[in-house]
mmCIF file of N, CA and C in Angstrom:
data_model
loop_
_atom_site.group_PDB
_atom_site.id
_atom_site.type_symbol
_atom_site.label_atom_id
_atom_site.label_comp_id
_atom_site.label_asym_id
_atom_site.label_seq_id
_atom_site.Cartn_x
_atom_site.Cartn_y
_atom_site.Cartn_z
ATOM 1 N N MET F 1 156.956 125.911 140.115
ATOM 2 C CA MET F 1 157.752 125.931 138.918
ATOM 3 C C MET F 1 157.767 124.539 138.311
ATOM 4 N N LYS F 2 157.668 124.490 137.026
ATOM 5 C CA LYS F 2 157.717 123.227 136.306
ATOM 6 C C LYS F 2 159.157 122.966 135.879
ATOM 7 N N ARG F 3 159.665 121.786 136.219
ATOM 8 C CA ARG F 3 161.003 121.384 135.790
ATOM 9 C C ARG F 3 160.869 120.404 134.636
ATOM 10 N N LEU F 4 161.595 120.674 133.579
ATOM 11 C CA LEU F 4 161.588 119.787 132.424
ATOM 12 C C LEU F 4 162.520 118.611 132.695
ATOM 13 N N ARG F 5 162.513 117.618 131.799
ATOM 14 C CA ARG F 5 163.408 116.476 131.985
ATOM 15 C C ARG F 5 164.851 116.928 132.115
ATOM 16 N N ASN F 6 165.185 117.970 131.379
ATOM 17 C CA ASN F 6 166.483 118.583 131.556
ATOM 18 C C ASN F 6 166.396 119.385 132.853
ATOM 19 N N PRO F 7 167.090 118.990 133.904
ATOM 20 C CA PRO F 7 166.913 119.653 135.206
ATOM 21 C C PRO F 7 167.450 121.082 135.243
ATOM 22 N N ARG F 8 167.964 121.570 134.145
ATOM 23 C CA ARG F 8 168.531 122.915 134.104
ATOM 24 C C ARG F 8 167.564 123.949 133.529
ATOM 25 N N THR F 9 166.390 123.519 133.069
ATOM 26 C CA THR F 9 165.434 124.444 132.476
ATOM 27 C C THR F 9 164.137 124.424 133.271
ATOM 28 N N GLY F 10 163.626 125.614 133.585
ATOM 29 C CA GLY F 10 162.384 125.707 134.336
ATOM 30 C C GLY F 10 161.385 126.624 133.649
ATOM 31 N N ILE F 11 160.113 126.329 133.864
ATOM 32 C CA ILE F 11 159.016 127.157 133.362
ATOM 33 C C ILE F 11 158.146 127.505 134.565
ATOM 34 N N HIS F 12 157.904 128.783 134.744
ATOM 35 C CA HIS F 12 157.073 129.236 135.861
ATOM 36 C C HIS F 12 155.979 130.117 135.268
ATOM 37 N N GLN F 13 154.732 129.957 135.744
ATOM 38 C CA GLN F 13 153.607 130.698 135.185
ATOM 39 C C GLN F 13 152.760 131.300 136.298
ATOM 40 N N GLY F 14 152.032 132.344 135.960
ATOM 41 C CA GLY F 14 151.139 132.963 136.924
ATOM 42 C C GLY F 14 150.129 133.867 136.244
ATOM 43 N N ASP F 15 149.200 134.377 137.036
ATOM 44 C CA ASP F 15 148.156 135.265 136.559
ATOM 45 C C ASP F 15 147.863 136.240 137.697
ATOM 46 N N VAL F 16 148.029 137.553 137.466
ATOM 47 C CA VAL F 16 147.867 138.529 138.539
ATOM 48 C C VAL F 16 147.022 139.715 138.093
ATOM 49 N N THR F 17 146.275 140.260 139.038
ATOM 50 C CA THR F 17 145.557 141.501 138.790
ATOM 51 C C THR F 17 146.563 142.634 138.873
ATOM 52 N N VAL F 18 146.658 143.416 137.809
ATOM 53 C CA VAL F 18 147.591 144.541 137.780
ATOM 54 C C VAL F 18 146.941 145.764 138.428
ATOM 55 N N PHE F 19 145.659 146.006 138.147
ATOM 56 C CA PHE F 19 144.919 147.072 138.804
ATOM 57 C C PHE F 19 143.424 146.879 138.579
ATOM 58 N N ALA F 20 142.629 147.528 139.440
ATOM 59 C CA ALA F 20 141.174 147.586 139.319
ATOM 60 C C ALA F 20 140.772 148.995 139.745
ATOM 61 N N ASP F 21 140.506 149.882 138.778
ATOM 62 C CA ASP F 21 140.275 151.302 139.064
ATOM 63 C C ASP F 21 138.832 151.753 138.916
ATOM 64 N N PHE F 22 137.937 150.900 138.478
ATOM 65 C CA PHE F 22 136.569 151.326 138.209
ATOM 66 C C PHE F 22 135.825 151.770 139.468
ATOM 67 N N GLU F 23 135.808 150.928 140.479
ATOM 68 C CA GLU F 23 135.001 151.204 141.670
ATOM 69 C C GLU F 23 135.548 152.338 142.529
ATOM 70 N N ASN F 24 136.871 152.539 142.526
ATOM 71 C CA ASN F 24 137.442 153.583 143.384
ATOM 72 C C ASN F 24 137.809 154.853 142.621
ATOM 73 N N GLY F 25 137.440 154.938 141.338
ATOM 74 C CA GLY F 25 137.698 156.143 140.562
ATOM 75 C C GLY F 25 139.164 156.405 140.300
ATOM 76 N N GLY F 26 139.947 155.337 140.166
ATOM 77 C CA GLY F 26 141.382 155.465 139.942
ATOM 78 C C GLY F 26 141.730 156.097 138.605
ATOM 79 N N ALA F 27 142.985 156.481 138.462
ATOM 80 C CA ALA F 27 143.463 157.239 137.304
ATOM 81 C C ALA F 27 143.325 156.490 135.978
ATOM 82 N N MET F 28 143.440 155.175 135.977
ATOM 83 C CA MET F 28 143.309 154.448 134.711
ATOM 84 C C MET F 28 141.888 154.564 134.156
ATOM 85 N N TRP F 29 140.921 154.746 135.064
ATOM 86 C CA TRP F 29 139.520 154.853 134.649
ATOM 87 C C TRP F 29 139.087 156.312 134.461
ATOM 88 N N THR F 30 139.528 157.196 135.316
ATOM 89 C CA THR F 30 139.044 158.577 135.277
ATOM 90 C C THR F 30 140.035 159.563 134.662
ATOM 91 N N GLY F 31 141.296 159.185 134.545
ATOM 92 C CA GLY F 31 142.319 160.103 134.077
ATOM 93 C C GLY F 31 142.429 160.184 132.570
ATOM 94 N N SER F 32 143.374 161.002 132.129
ATOM 95 C CA SER F 32 143.692 161.103 130.713
ATOM 96 C C SER F 32 145.179 161.395 130.603
ATOM 97 N N GLY F 33 145.689 161.289 129.386
ATOM 98 C CA GLY F 33 147.117 161.487 129.186
ATOM 99 C C GLY F 33 147.892 160.235 129.552
ATOM 100 N N PRO F 34 149.221 160.329 129.622
ATOM 101 C CA PRO F 34 150.045 159.158 129.930
ATOM 102 C C PRO F 34 149.801 158.654 131.360
ATOM 103 N N ARG F 35 149.559 157.349 131.487
ATOM 104 C CA ARG F 35 149.372 156.714 132.785
ATOM 105 C C ARG F 35 150.070 155.371 132.775
ATOM 106 N N GLU F 36 150.537 154.955 133.947
ATOM 107 C CA GLU F 36 151.300 153.700 134.047
ATOM 108 C C GLU F 36 150.999 153.025 135.374
ATOM 109 N N ARG F 37 150.936 151.704 135.344
ATOM 110 C CA ARG F 37 150.828 150.894 136.560
ATOM 111 C C ARG F 37 151.874 149.801 136.499
ATOM 112 N N ARG F 38 152.466 149.502 137.661
ATOM 113 C CA ARG F 38 153.470 148.450 137.776
ATOM 114 C C ARG F 38 153.038 147.450 138.847
ATOM 115 N N LYS F 39 153.340 146.189 138.592
ATOM 116 C CA LYS F 39 153.033 145.124 139.553
ATOM 117 C C LYS F 39 154.260 144.223 139.656
ATOM 118 N N LYS F 40 154.809 144.106 140.862
ATOM 119 C CA LYS F 40 155.983 143.248 141.062
ATOM 120 C C LYS F 40 155.550 141.794 141.153
ATOM 121 N N VAL F 41 156.338 140.936 140.529
ATOM 122 C CA VAL F 41 156.112 139.488 140.574
ATOM 123 C C VAL F 41 157.398 138.845 141.089
ATOM 124 N N ARG F 42 157.259 137.994 142.104
ATOM 125 C CA ARG F 42 158.401 137.243 142.642
ATOM 126 C C ARG F 42 158.214 135.778 142.284
ATOM 127 N N PHE F 43 159.270 135.144 141.800
ATOM 128 C CA PHE F 43 159.214 133.724 141.487
ATOM 129 C C PHE F 43 159.249 132.910 142.777
ATOM 130 N N ASP F 44 158.574 131.758 142.784
ATOM 131 C CA ASP F 44 158.602 130.862 143.945
ATOM 132 C C ASP F 44 160.018 130.354 144.203
ATOM 133 N N GLU F 45 160.746 130.111 143.125
ATOM 134 C CA GLU F 45 162.147 129.691 143.190
ATOM 135 C C GLU F 45 162.923 130.573 142.234
ATOM 136 N N ALA F 46 164.146 130.917 142.600
ATOM 137 C CA ALA F 46 164.957 131.763 141.726
ATOM 138 C C ALA F 46 165.509 130.950 140.559
ATOM 139 N N PHE F 47 165.625 131.601 139.424
ATOM 140 C CA PHE F 47 166.318 131.028 138.278
ATOM 141 C C PHE F 47 167.820 131.233 138.486
ATOM 142 N N ALA F 48 168.655 130.592 137.676
ATOM 143 C CA ALA F 48 170.104 130.777 137.763
ATOM 144 C C ALA F 48 170.515 132.122 137.166
ATOM 145 N N SER F 49 169.744 132.619 136.214
ATOM 146 C CA SER F 49 169.979 133.906 135.570
ATOM 147 C C SER F 49 168.618 134.450 135.137
ATOM 148 N N PRO F 50 168.542 135.722 134.739
ATOM 149 C CA PRO F 50 167.237 136.264 134.347
ATOM 150 C C PRO F 50 166.599 135.451 133.210
ATOM 151 N N PRO F 51 165.361 135.020 133.387
ATOM 152 C CA PRO F 51 164.679 134.214 132.373
ATOM 153 C C PRO F 51 164.046 135.091 131.292
ATOM 154 N N ALA F 52 163.578 134.465 130.242
ATOM 155 C CA ALA F 52 162.736 135.136 129.251
ATOM 156 C C ALA F 52 161.326 135.178 129.835
ATOM 157 N N VAL F 53 160.669 136.338 129.773
ATOM 158 C CA VAL F 53 159.329 136.502 130.334
ATOM 159 C C VAL F 53 158.376 136.935 129.225
ATOM 160 N N GLN F 54 157.273 136.222 129.101
ATOM 161 C CA GLN F 54 156.229 136.524 128.121
ATOM 162 C C GLN F 54 154.965 136.906 128.872
ATOM 163 N N LEU F 55 154.312 138.000 128.453
ATOM 164 C CA LEU F 55 153.070 138.461 129.079
ATOM 165 C C LEU F 55 151.908 138.370 128.110
ATOM 166 N N ALA F 56 150.714 138.217 128.666
ATOM 167 C CA ALA F 56 149.478 138.258 127.882
ATOM 168 C C ALA F 56 148.384 138.857 128.761
ATOM 169 N N ILE F 57 147.447 139.540 128.138
ATOM 170 C CA ILE F 57 146.312 140.075 128.874
ATOM 171 C C ILE F 57 145.307 138.949 129.065
ATOM 172 N N SER F 58 144.966 138.659 130.329
ATOM 173 C CA SER F 58 143.988 137.603 130.604
ATOM 174 C C SER F 58 142.619 138.175 130.967
ATOM 175 N N LEU F 59 142.572 139.461 131.338
ATOM 176 C CA LEU F 59 141.303 140.151 131.562
ATOM 177 C C LEU F 59 141.526 141.621 131.244
ATOM 178 N N TRP F 60 140.630 142.163 130.422
ATOM 179 C CA TRP F 60 140.727 143.567 130.043
ATOM 180 C C TRP F 60 139.329 144.131 130.051
ATOM 181 N N ASP F 61 139.033 144.982 131.026
ATOM 182 C CA ASP F 61 137.724 145.604 131.177
ATOM 183 C C ASP F 61 137.910 147.080 130.844
ATOM 184 N N MET F 62 137.350 147.529 129.712
ATOM 185 C CA MET F 62 137.621 148.880 129.237
ATOM 186 C C MET F 62 136.388 149.551 128.667
ATOM 187 N N ASP F 63 136.466 150.855 128.573
ATOM 188 C CA ASP F 63 135.435 151.663 127.929
ATOM 189 C C ASP F 63 135.686 151.600 126.425
ATOM 190 N N THR F 64 134.667 151.235 125.664
ATOM 191 C CA THR F 64 134.842 151.107 124.208
ATOM 192 C C THR F 64 134.315 152.321 123.440
ATOM 193 N N SER F 65 133.958 153.394 124.140
ATOM 194 C CA SER F 65 133.478 154.589 123.441
ATOM 195 C C SER F 65 134.630 155.473 122.956
ATOM 196 N N VAL F 66 135.854 155.156 123.389
ATOM 197 C CA VAL F 66 137.051 155.888 122.949
ATOM 198 C C VAL F 66 138.066 154.880 122.415
ATOM 199 N N SER F 67 139.114 155.386 121.812
ATOM 200 C CA SER F 67 140.155 154.494 121.286
ATOM 201 C C SER F 67 140.844 153.744 122.426
ATOM 202 N N ILE F 68 141.243 152.522 122.124
ATOM 203 C CA ILE F 68 141.938 151.688 123.101
ATOM 204 C C ILE F 68 143.424 151.744 122.787
ATOM 205 N N ARG F 69 144.193 152.269 123.733
ATOM 206 C CA ARG F 69 145.634 152.391 123.566
ATOM 207 C C ARG F 69 146.288 151.733 124.768
ATOM 208 N N ALA F 70 147.210 150.808 124.498
ATOM 209 C CA ALA F 70 147.819 150.097 125.622
ATOM 210 C C ALA F 70 149.158 149.495 125.239
ATOM 211 N N GLU F 71 150.003 149.368 126.266
ATOM 212 C CA GLU F 71 151.275 148.675 126.146
ATOM 213 C C GLU F 71 151.431 147.816 127.392
ATOM 214 N N LEU F 72 151.824 146.563 127.212
ATOM 215 C CA LEU F 72 152.047 145.639 128.318
ATOM 216 C C LEU F 72 153.426 145.028 128.128
ATOM 217 N N VAL F 73 154.336 145.269 129.087
ATOM 218 C CA VAL F 73 155.708 144.786 128.966
ATOM 219 C C VAL F 73 156.221 144.277 130.310
ATOM 220 N N ALA F 74 157.245 143.433 130.237
ATOM 221 C CA ALA F 74 157.972 142.986 131.430
ATOM 222 C C ALA F 74 159.253 143.806 131.507
ATOM 223 N N GLU F 75 159.505 144.412 132.680
ATOM 224 C CA GLU F 75 160.710 145.207 132.874
ATOM 225 C C GLU F 75 161.409 144.764 134.151
ATOM 226 N N ASN F 76 162.668 145.139 134.273
ATOM 227 C CA ASN F 76 163.480 144.842 135.459
ATOM 228 C C ASN F 76 163.479 143.349 135.783
ATOM 229 N N VAL F 77 163.676 142.531 134.763
ATOM 230 C CA VAL F 77 163.684 141.073 134.937
ATOM 231 C C VAL F 77 164.996 140.659 135.611
ATOM 232 N N THR F 78 164.859 139.922 136.708
ATOM 233 C CA THR F 78 166.009 139.360 137.410
ATOM 234 C C THR F 78 165.771 137.864 137.599
ATOM 235 N N ALA F 79 166.729 137.189 138.203
ATOM 236 C CA ALA F 79 166.576 135.755 138.487
ATOM 237 C C ALA F 79 165.469 135.508 139.519
ATOM 238 N N LYS F 80 165.106 136.534 140.299
ATOM 239 C CA LYS F 80 164.117 136.369 141.371
ATOM 240 C C LYS F 80 162.726 136.903 141.039
ATOM 241 N N GLY F 81 162.605 137.696 139.964
ATOM 242 C CA GLY F 81 161.300 138.247 139.641
ATOM 243 C C GLY F 81 161.377 139.314 138.564
ATOM 244 N N PHE F 82 160.280 140.063 138.401
ATOM 245 C CA PHE F 82 160.196 141.100 137.377
ATOM 246 C C PHE F 82 159.030 142.023 137.698
ATOM 247 N N GLU F 83 158.857 143.049 136.880
ATOM 248 C CA GLU F 83 157.715 143.948 137.011
ATOM 249 C C GLU F 83 156.852 143.871 135.756
ATOM 250 N N ILE F 84 155.547 143.734 135.961
ATOM 251 C CA ILE F 84 154.589 143.876 134.865
ATOM 252 C C ILE F 84 154.304 145.370 134.758
ATOM 253 N N VAL F 85 154.429 145.919 133.555
ATOM 254 C CA VAL F 85 154.193 147.349 133.347
ATOM 255 C C VAL F 85 153.089 147.510 132.304
ATOM 256 N N PHE F 86 152.027 148.223 132.691
ATOM 257 C CA PHE F 86 150.933 148.534 131.777
ATOM 258 C C PHE F 86 150.895 150.034 131.594
ATOM 259 N N ARG F 87 150.844 150.471 130.336
ATOM 260 C CA ARG F 87 150.768 151.906 130.027
ATOM 261 C C ARG F 87 149.599 152.170 129.092
ATOM 262 N N THR F 88 148.969 153.315 129.297
ATOM 263 C CA THR F 88 147.959 153.806 128.374
ATOM 264 C C THR F 88 148.131 155.309 128.261
ATOM 265 N N TRP F 89 147.433 155.936 127.325
ATOM 266 C CA TRP F 89 147.597 157.374 127.108
ATOM 267 C C TRP F 89 146.336 157.940 126.454
ATOM 268 N N ALA F 90 146.357 159.261 126.285
ATOM 269 C CA ALA F 90 145.248 160.012 125.690
ATOM 270 C C ALA F 90 143.966 159.775 126.498
ATOM 271 N N ASP F 91 142.841 159.493 125.820
ATOM 272 C CA ASP F 91 141.558 159.375 126.514
ATOM 273 C C ASP F 91 141.115 157.937 126.763
ATOM 274 N N SER F 92 142.018 156.969 126.618
ATOM 275 C CA SER F 92 141.669 155.564 126.895
ATOM 276 C C SER F 92 141.268 155.405 128.355
ATOM 277 N N ARG F 93 140.225 154.604 128.593
ATOM 278 C CA ARG F 93 139.730 154.368 129.951
ATOM 279 C C ARG F 93 139.700 152.870 130.214
ATOM 280 N N ILE F 94 140.526 152.423 131.163
ATOM 281 C CA ILE F 94 140.612 150.999 131.492
ATOM 282 C C ILE F 94 140.162 150.823 132.941
ATOM 283 N N ALA F 95 139.135 150.008 133.140
ATOM 284 C CA ALA F 95 138.586 149.776 134.476
ATOM 285 C C ALA F 95 139.453 148.808 135.271
ATOM 286 N N ARG F 96 139.906 147.737 134.633
ATOM 287 C CA ARG F 96 140.757 146.762 135.333
ATOM 288 C C ARG F 96 141.515 145.934 134.316
ATOM 289 N N LEU F 97 142.618 145.364 134.792
ATOM 290 C CA LEU F 97 143.478 144.566 133.928
ATOM 291 C C LEU F 97 144.100 143.435 134.731
ATOM 292 N N ARG F 98 144.079 142.248 134.159
ATOM 293 C CA ARG F 98 144.778 141.099 134.724
ATOM 294 C C ARG F 98 145.732 140.591 133.650
ATOM 295 N N ALA F 99 146.928 140.181 134.057
ATOM 296 C CA ALA F 99 147.930 139.698 133.103
ATOM 297 C C ALA F 99 148.406 138.307 133.493
ATOM 298 N N SER F 100 148.550 137.455 132.495
ATOM 299 C CA SER F 100 149.171 136.148 132.724
ATOM 300 C C SER F 100 150.608 136.240 132.239
ATOM 301 N N TRP F 101 151.480 135.447 132.850
ATOM 302 C CA TRP F 101 152.891 135.502 132.495
ATOM 303 C C TRP F 101 153.504 134.108 132.498
ATOM 304 N N THR F 102 154.540 133.966 131.696
ATOM 305 C CA THR F 102 155.323 132.737 131.633
ATOM 306 C C THR F 102 156.796 133.120 131.610
ATOM 307 N N ALA F 103 157.570 132.523 132.496
ATOM 308 C CA ALA F 103 159.017 132.736 132.542
ATOM 309 C C ALA F 103 159.704 131.403 132.236
ATOM 310 N N ILE F 104 160.672 131.436 131.335
ATOM 311 C CA ILE F 104 161.423 130.239 130.949
ATOM 312 C C ILE F 104 162.907 130.568 131.046
ATOM 313 N N GLY F 105 163.648 129.725 131.779
ATOM 314 C CA GLY F 105 165.076 130.012 131.910
ATOM 315 C C GLY F 105 165.855 128.903 132.574
ATOM 316 N N ASP F 106 167.146 129.178 132.750
ATOM 317 C CA ASP F 106 168.065 128.235 133.395
ATOM 318 C C ASP F 106 167.803 128.194 134.893
ATOM 319 N N LEU F 107 167.877 126.980 135.442
ATOM 320 C CA LEU F 107 167.722 126.789 136.884
ATOM 321 C C LEU F 107 169.074 126.510 137.518
ATOM 322 N N PRO F 108 169.199 126.821 138.808
ATOM 323 C CA PRO F 108 170.422 126.434 139.507
ATOM 324 C C PRO F 108 170.563 124.914 139.478
ATOM 325 N N PHE F 109 171.790 124.442 139.426
ATOM 326 C CA PHE F 109 172.042 123.010 139.336
ATOM 327 C C PHE F 109 173.124 122.657 140.346
ATOM 328 N N ALA F 110 172.996 121.511 140.988
ATOM 329 C CA ALA F 110 173.925 121.107 142.049
ATOM 330 C C ALA F 110 175.383 121.077 141.598
ATOM 331 N N ASP F 111 175.634 120.775 140.331
ATOM 332 C CA ASP F 111 177.006 120.688 139.835
ATOM 333 C C ASP F 111 177.578 122.022 139.352
ATOM 334 N N ASP F 112 176.812 123.113 139.461
ATOM 335 C CA ASP F 112 177.308 124.422 139.038
ATOM 336 C C ASP F 112 178.452 124.873 139.950
ATOM 337 N N TRP F 113 179.430 125.523 139.381
ATOM 338 C CA TRP F 113 180.519 126.104 140.138
ATOM 339 C C TRP F 113 180.302 127.593 140.224
ATOM 340 N N ASP F 114 180.561 128.149 141.363
ATOM 341 C CA ASP F 114 180.454 129.590 141.531
ATOM 342 C C ASP F 114 181.866 130.154 141.463
ATOM 343 N N VAL F 115 182.295 130.535 140.260
ATOM 344 C CA VAL F 115 183.638 131.037 140.041
ATOM 345 C C VAL F 115 183.561 132.543 139.853
ATOM 346 N N GLN F 116 184.287 133.276 140.703
ATOM 347 C CA GLN F 116 184.267 134.739 140.594
ATOM 348 C C GLN F 116 185.642 135.307 140.560
#
């Protein structure tokens, strides 16, 4: 995790393979209709509260003979991690997908009070 000069803000980044379905005939490559894959990501260090998470496709291997339909979102974001969710539908065929992510948020600080 990268700590900014302000010790209360952190930036954490990563790049993960979400799925690779080409060689094993998985549903993203051979299926049709609504399909979804999820990949859990855990932060090396927890944030103080759920951070803002931005996703981008860093590798997209797909069949271009049909329409390309896709959604890439971060869901279930907590201070400790989140899920990358990739969805496609109809006749789109995706062989593999890798996603890069950036999380920016508040970090725990020694002077914080835990008041409940």
